[in-house]
PDB file of C-alpha atoms and ligand atoms in Angstrom:
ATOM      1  CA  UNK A1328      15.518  12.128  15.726  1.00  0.00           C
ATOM      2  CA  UNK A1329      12.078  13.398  15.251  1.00  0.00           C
ATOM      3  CA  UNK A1330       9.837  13.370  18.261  1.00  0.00           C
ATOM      4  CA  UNK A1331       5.951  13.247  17.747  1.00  0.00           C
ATOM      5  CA  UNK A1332       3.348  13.168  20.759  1.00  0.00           C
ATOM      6  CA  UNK A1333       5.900  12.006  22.860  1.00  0.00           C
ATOM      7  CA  UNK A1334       7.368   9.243  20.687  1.00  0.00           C
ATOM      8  CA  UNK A1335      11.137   9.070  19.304  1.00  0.00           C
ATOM      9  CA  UNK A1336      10.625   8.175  15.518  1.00  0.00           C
ATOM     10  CA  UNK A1337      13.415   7.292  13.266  1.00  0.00           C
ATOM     11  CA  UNK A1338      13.279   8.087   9.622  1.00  0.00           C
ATOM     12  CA  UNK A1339      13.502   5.082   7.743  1.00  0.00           C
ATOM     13  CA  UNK A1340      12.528   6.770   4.012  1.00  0.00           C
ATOM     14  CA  UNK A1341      12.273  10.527   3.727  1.00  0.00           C
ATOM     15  CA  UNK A1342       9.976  12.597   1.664  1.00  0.00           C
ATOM     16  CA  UNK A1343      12.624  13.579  -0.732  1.00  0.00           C
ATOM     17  CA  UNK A1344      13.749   9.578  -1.332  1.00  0.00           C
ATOM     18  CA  UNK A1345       9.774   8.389  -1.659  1.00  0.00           C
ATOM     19  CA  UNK A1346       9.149  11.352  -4.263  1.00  0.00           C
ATOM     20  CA  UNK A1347      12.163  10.231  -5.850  1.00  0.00           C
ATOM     21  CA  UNK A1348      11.095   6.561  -5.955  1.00  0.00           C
ATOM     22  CA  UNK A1349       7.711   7.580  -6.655  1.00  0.00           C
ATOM     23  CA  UNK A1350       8.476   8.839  -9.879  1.00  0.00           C
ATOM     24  CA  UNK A1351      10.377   6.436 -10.891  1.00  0.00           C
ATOM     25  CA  UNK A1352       8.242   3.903 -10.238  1.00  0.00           C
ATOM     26  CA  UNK A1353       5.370   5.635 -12.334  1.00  0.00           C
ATOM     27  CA  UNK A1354       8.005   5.816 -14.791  1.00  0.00           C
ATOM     28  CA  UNK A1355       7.338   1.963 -15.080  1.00  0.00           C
ATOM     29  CA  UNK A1356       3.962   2.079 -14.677  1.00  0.00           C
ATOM     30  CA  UNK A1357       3.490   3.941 -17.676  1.00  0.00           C
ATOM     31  CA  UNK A1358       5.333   1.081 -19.630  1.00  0.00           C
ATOM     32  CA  UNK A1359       2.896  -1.406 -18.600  1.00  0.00           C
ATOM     33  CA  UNK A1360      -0.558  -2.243 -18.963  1.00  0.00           C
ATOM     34  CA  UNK A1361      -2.484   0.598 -19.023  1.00  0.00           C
ATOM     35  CA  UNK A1362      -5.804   0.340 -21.265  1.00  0.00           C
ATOM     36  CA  UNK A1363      -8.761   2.070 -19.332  1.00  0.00           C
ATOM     37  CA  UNK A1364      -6.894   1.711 -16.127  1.00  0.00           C
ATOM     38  CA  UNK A1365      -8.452   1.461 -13.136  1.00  0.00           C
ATOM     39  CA  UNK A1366      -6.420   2.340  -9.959  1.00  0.00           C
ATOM     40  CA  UNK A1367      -8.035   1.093  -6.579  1.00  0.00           C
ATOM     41  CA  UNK A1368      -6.059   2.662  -3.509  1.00  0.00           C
ATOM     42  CA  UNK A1369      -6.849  -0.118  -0.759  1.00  0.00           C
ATOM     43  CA  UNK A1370      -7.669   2.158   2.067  1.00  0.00           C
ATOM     44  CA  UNK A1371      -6.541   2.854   5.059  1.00  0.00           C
ATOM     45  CA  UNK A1372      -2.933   3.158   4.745  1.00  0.00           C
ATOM     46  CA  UNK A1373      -2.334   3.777   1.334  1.00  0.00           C
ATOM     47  CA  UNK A1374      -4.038   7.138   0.945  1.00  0.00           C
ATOM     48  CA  UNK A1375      -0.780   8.969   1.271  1.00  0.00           C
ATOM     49  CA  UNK A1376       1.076   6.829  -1.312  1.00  0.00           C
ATOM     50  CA  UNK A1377      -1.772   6.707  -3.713  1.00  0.00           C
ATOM     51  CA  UNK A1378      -2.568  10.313  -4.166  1.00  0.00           C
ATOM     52  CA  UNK A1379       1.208  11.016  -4.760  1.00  0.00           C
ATOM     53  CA  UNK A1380       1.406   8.097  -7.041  1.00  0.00           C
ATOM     54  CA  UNK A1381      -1.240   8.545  -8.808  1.00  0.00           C
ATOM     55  CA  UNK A1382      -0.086  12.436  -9.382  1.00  0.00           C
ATOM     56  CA  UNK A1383       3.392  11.092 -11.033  1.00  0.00           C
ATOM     57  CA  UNK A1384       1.650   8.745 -13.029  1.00  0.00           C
ATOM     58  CA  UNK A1385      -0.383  11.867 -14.526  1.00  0.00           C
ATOM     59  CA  UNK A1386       3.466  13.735 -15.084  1.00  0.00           C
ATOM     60  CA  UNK A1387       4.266  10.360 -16.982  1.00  0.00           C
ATOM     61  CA  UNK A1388       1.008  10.903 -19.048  1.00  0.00           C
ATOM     62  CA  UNK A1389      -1.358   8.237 -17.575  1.00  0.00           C
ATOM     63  CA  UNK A1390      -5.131   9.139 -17.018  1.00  0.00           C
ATOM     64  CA  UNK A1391      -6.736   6.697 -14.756  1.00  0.00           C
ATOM     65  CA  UNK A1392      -9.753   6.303 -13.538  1.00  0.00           C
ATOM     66  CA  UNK A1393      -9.139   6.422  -9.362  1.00  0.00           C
ATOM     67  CA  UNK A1394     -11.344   3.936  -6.638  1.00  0.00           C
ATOM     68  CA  UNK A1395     -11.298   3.038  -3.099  1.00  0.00           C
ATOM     69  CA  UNK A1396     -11.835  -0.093  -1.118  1.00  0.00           C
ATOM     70  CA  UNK A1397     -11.181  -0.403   2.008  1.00  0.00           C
ATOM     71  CA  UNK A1398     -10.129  -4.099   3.736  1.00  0.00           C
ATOM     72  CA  UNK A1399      -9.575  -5.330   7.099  1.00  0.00           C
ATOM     73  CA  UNK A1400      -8.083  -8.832   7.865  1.00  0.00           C
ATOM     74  CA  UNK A1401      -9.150 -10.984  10.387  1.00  0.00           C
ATOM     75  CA  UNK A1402      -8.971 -13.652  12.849  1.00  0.00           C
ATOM     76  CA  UNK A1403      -5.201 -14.709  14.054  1.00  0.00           C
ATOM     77  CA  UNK A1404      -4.796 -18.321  13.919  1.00  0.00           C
ATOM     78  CA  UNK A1405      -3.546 -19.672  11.096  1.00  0.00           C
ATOM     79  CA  UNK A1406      -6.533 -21.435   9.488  1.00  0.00           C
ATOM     80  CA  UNK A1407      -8.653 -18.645  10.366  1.00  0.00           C
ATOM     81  CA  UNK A1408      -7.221 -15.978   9.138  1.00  0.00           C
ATOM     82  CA  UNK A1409      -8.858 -14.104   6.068  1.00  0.00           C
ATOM     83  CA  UNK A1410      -9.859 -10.727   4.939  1.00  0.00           C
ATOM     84  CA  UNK A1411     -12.933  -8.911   4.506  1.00  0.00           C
ATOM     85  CA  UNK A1412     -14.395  -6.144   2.427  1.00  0.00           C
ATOM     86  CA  UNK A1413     -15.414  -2.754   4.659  1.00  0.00           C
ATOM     87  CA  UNK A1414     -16.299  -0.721   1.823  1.00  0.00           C
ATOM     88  CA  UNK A1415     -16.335  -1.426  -2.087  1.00  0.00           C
ATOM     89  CA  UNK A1416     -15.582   0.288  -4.697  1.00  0.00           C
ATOM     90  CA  UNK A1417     -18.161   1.844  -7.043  1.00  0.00           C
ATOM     91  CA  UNK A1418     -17.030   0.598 -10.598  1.00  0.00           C
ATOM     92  CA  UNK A1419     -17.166  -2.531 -12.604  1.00  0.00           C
ATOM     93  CA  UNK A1420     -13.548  -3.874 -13.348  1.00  0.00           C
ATOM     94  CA  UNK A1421     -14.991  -6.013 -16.024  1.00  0.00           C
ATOM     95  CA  UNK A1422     -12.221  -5.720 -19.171  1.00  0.00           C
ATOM     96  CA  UNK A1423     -10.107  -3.177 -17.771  1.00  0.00           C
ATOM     97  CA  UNK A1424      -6.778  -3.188 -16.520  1.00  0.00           C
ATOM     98  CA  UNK A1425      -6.329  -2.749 -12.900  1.00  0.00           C
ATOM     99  CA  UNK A1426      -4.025  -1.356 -10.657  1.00  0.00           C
ATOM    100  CA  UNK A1427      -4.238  -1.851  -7.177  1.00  0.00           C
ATOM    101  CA  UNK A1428      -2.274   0.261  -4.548  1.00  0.00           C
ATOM    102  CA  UNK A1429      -1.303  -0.654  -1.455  1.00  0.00           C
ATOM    103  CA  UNK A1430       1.203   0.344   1.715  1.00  0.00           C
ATOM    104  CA  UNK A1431       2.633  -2.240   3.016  1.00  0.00           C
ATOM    105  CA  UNK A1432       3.132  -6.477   0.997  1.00  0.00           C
ATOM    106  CA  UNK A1433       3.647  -8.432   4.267  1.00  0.00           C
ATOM    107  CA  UNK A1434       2.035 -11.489   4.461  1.00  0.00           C
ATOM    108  CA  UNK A1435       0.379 -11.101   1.180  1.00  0.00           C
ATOM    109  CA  UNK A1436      -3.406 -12.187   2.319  1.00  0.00           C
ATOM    110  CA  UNK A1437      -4.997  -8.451   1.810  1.00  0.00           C
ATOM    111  CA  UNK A1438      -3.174  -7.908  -2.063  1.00  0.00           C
ATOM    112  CA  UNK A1439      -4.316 -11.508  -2.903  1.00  0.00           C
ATOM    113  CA  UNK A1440      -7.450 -11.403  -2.162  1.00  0.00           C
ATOM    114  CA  UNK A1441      -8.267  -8.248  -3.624  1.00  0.00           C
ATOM    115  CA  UNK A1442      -6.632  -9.120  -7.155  1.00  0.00           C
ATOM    116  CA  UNK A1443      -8.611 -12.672  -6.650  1.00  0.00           C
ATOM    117  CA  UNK A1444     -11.560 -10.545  -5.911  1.00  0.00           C
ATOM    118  CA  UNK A1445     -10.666  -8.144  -9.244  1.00  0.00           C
ATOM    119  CA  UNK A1446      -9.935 -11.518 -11.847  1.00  0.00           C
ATOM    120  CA  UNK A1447     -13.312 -12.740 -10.214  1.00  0.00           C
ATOM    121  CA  UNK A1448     -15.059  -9.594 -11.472  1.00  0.00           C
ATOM    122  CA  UNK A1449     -13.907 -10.058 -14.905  1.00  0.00           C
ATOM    123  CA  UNK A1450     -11.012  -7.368 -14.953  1.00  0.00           C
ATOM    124  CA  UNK A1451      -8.168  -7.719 -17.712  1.00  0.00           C
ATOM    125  CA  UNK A1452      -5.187  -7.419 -15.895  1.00  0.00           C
ATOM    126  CA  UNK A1453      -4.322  -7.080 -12.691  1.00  0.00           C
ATOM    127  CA  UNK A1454      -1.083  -5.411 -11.337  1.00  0.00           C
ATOM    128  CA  UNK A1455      -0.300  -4.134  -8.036  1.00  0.00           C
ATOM    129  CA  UNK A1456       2.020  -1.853  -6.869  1.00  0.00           C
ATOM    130  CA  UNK A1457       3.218  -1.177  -3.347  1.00  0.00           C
ATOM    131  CA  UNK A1458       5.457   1.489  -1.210  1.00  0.00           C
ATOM    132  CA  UNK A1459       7.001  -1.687   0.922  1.00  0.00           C
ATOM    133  CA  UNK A1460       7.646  -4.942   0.956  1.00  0.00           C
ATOM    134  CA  UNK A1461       8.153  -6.840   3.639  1.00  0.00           C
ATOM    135  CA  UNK A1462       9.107 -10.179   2.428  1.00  0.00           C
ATOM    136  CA  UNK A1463      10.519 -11.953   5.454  1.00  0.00           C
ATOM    137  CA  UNK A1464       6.626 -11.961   6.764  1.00  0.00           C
ATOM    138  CA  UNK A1465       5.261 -13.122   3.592  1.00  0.00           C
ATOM    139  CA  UNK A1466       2.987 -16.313   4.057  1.00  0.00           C
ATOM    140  CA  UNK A1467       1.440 -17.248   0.784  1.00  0.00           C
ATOM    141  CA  UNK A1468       3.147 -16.889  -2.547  1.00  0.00           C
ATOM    142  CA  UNK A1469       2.604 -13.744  -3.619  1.00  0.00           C
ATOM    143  CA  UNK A1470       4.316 -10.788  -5.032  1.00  0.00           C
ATOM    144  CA  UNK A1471       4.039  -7.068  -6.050  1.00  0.00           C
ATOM    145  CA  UNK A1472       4.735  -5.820  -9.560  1.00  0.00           C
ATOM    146  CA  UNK A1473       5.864  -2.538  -8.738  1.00  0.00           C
ATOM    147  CA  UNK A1474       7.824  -2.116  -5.497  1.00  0.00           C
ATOM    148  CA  UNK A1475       9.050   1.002  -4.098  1.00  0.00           C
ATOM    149  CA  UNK A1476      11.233  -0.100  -1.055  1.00  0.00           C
ATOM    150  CA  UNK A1477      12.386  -3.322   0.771  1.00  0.00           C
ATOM    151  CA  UNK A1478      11.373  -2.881   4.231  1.00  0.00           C
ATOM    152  CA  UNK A1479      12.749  -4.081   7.105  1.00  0.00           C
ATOM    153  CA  UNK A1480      11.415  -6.388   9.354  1.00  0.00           C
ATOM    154  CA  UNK A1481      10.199  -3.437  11.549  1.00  0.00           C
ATOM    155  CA  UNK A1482       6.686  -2.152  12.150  1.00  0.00           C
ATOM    156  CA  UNK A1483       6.626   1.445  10.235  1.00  0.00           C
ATOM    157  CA  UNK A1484       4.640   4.285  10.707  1.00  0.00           C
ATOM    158  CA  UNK A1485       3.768   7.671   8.825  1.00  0.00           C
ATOM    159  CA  UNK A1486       2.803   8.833   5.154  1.00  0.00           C
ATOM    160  CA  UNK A1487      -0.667   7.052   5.590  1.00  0.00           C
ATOM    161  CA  UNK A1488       0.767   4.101   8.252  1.00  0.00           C
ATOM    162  CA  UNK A1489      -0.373   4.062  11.493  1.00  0.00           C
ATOM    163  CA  UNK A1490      -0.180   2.421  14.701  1.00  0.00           C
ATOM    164  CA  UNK A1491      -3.330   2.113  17.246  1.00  0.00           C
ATOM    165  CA  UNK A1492      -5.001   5.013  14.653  1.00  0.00           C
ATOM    166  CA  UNK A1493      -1.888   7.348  15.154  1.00  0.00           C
ATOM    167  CA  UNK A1494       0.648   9.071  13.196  1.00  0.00           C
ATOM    168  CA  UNK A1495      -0.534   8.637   9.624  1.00  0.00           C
ATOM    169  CA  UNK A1496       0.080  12.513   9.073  1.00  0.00           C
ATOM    170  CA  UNK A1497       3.991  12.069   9.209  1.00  0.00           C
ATOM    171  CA  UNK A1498       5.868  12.932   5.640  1.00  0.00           C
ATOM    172  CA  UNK A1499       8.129  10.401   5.551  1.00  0.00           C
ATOM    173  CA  UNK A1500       7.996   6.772   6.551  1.00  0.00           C
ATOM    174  CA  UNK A1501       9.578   5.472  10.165  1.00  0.00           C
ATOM    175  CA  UNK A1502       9.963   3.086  13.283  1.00  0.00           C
ATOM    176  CA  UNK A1503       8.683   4.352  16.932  1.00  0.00           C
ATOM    177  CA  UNK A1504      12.047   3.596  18.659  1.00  0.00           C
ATOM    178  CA  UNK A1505      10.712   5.019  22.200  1.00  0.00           C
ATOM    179  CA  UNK A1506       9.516   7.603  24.521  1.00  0.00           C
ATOM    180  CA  UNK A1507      10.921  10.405  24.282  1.00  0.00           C
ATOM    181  CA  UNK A1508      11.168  11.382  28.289  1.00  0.00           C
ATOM    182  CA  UNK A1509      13.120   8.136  29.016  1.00  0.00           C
ATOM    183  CA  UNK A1510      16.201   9.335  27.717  1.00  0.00           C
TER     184      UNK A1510
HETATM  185  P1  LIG B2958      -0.854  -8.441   4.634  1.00  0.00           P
HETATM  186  O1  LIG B2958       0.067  -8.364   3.443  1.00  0.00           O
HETATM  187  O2  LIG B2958      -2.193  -9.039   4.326  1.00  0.00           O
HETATM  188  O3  LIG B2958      -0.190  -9.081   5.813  1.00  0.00           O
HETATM  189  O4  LIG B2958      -1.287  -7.008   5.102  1.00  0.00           O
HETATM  190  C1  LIG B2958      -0.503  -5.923   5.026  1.00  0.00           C
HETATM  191  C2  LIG B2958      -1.318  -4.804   5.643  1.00  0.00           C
HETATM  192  O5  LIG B2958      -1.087  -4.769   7.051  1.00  0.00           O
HETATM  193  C3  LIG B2958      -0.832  -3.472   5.102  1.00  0.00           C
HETATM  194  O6  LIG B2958      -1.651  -3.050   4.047  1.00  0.00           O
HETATM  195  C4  LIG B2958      -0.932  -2.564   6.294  1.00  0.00           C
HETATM  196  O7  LIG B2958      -2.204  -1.961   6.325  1.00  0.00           O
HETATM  197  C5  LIG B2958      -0.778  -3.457   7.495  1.00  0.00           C
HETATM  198  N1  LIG B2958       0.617  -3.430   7.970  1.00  0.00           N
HETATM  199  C6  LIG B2958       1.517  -4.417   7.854  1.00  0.00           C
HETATM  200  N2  LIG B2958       2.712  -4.062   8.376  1.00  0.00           N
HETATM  201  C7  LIG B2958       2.540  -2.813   8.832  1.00  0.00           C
HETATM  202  C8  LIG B2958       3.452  -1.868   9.476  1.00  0.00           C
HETATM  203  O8  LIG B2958       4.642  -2.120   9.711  1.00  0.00           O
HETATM  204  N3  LIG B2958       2.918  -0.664   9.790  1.00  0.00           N
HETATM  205  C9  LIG B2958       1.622  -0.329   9.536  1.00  0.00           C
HETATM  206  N4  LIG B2958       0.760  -1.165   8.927  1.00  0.00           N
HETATM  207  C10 LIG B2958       1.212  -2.399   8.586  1.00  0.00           C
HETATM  208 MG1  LIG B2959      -3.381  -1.768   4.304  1.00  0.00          MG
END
């Protein structure tokens, strides 16, 4: 088992199944709807994800244009509870078909409220496509159009997913299981 900064981390998806599934899921992509797409990576934790997504939809012959928002959630209660815009993108969505990228589908809040957000701007379409989906945690009626993985109900780290700011360098996609000098 791997062992970063003093942390045991087991694989959960490898870099060799993600580029795999990464392809494939461009593959399908491609067969959707894709007039003057606009991809928006919702930052942080996609980076990783989107930039080799958005490579293997240029292998299956897509040419989108590529944006960045970045979201944060907040609040914990129930009620409370709602999401907030850090940093917008630069484009108008108006009449295009969007694709939004994300990490992680768990309780569905960020996704919805950034395709709300999109529709509200006047885009076309709006599709969204994730790495995983958590759906034991979801807690509004939502769901992804293009999924990589079902995740378990674990909290994951790695290839852009990180916990208290670390280990969103890691290749592949796993659970901290530990420290590594207890054993
Ligand atoms: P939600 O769907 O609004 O609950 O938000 C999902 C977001 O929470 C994802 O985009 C991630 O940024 C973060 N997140 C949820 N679960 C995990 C995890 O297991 N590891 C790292 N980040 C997570
Ligand atoms: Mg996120």
């Amino acid at each position: 088992m791997p062992v970063v900064r003093g942390k045991m981390i087991e694989t959960l998806f490898s870099p060799e199944v993600i580029a795999t599934r990464n392809t494939q899921m461009a593959a399908e992509i491609v067969k959707g709807r894709n007039d003057d797409l606009l991809v928006i990576s919702v930052l942080k934790g996609s980076f990783i994800f989107a930039a080799d997504l958005i490579r293997a939809m240029h292998h299956a012959g897509l040419a989108p244009e590529v944006e960045f928002i970045t979201l944060s959630s907040y609040g914990t209660g129930t009620v409370s509870r709602g999401v907030k815009i850090i940093k917008d993108i630069d484009s108008d969505p108006r009449g295009r078909d969007v694709l939004l990228i994300d990490d992680i589908l768990e309780s569905g809040r960020t996704l919805r409220f950034a395709r709300d957000l999109m529709l509200e701007r006047g885009a076309k379409s709006v599709s969204i496509a994730v790495l995983l989906d958590k759906k034991v945690k979801r807690e509004v009626d939502f769901e992804a159009d293009f999924v990589g993985f079902e995740c378990p109900d674990y909290f994951v780290v790695g290839y852009g997913m990180d916990v208290a700011y670390a280990f969103r360098e890691l290749p592949f996609v796993g659970v901290v299981t530990g420290d590594a000098d207890k054993i």
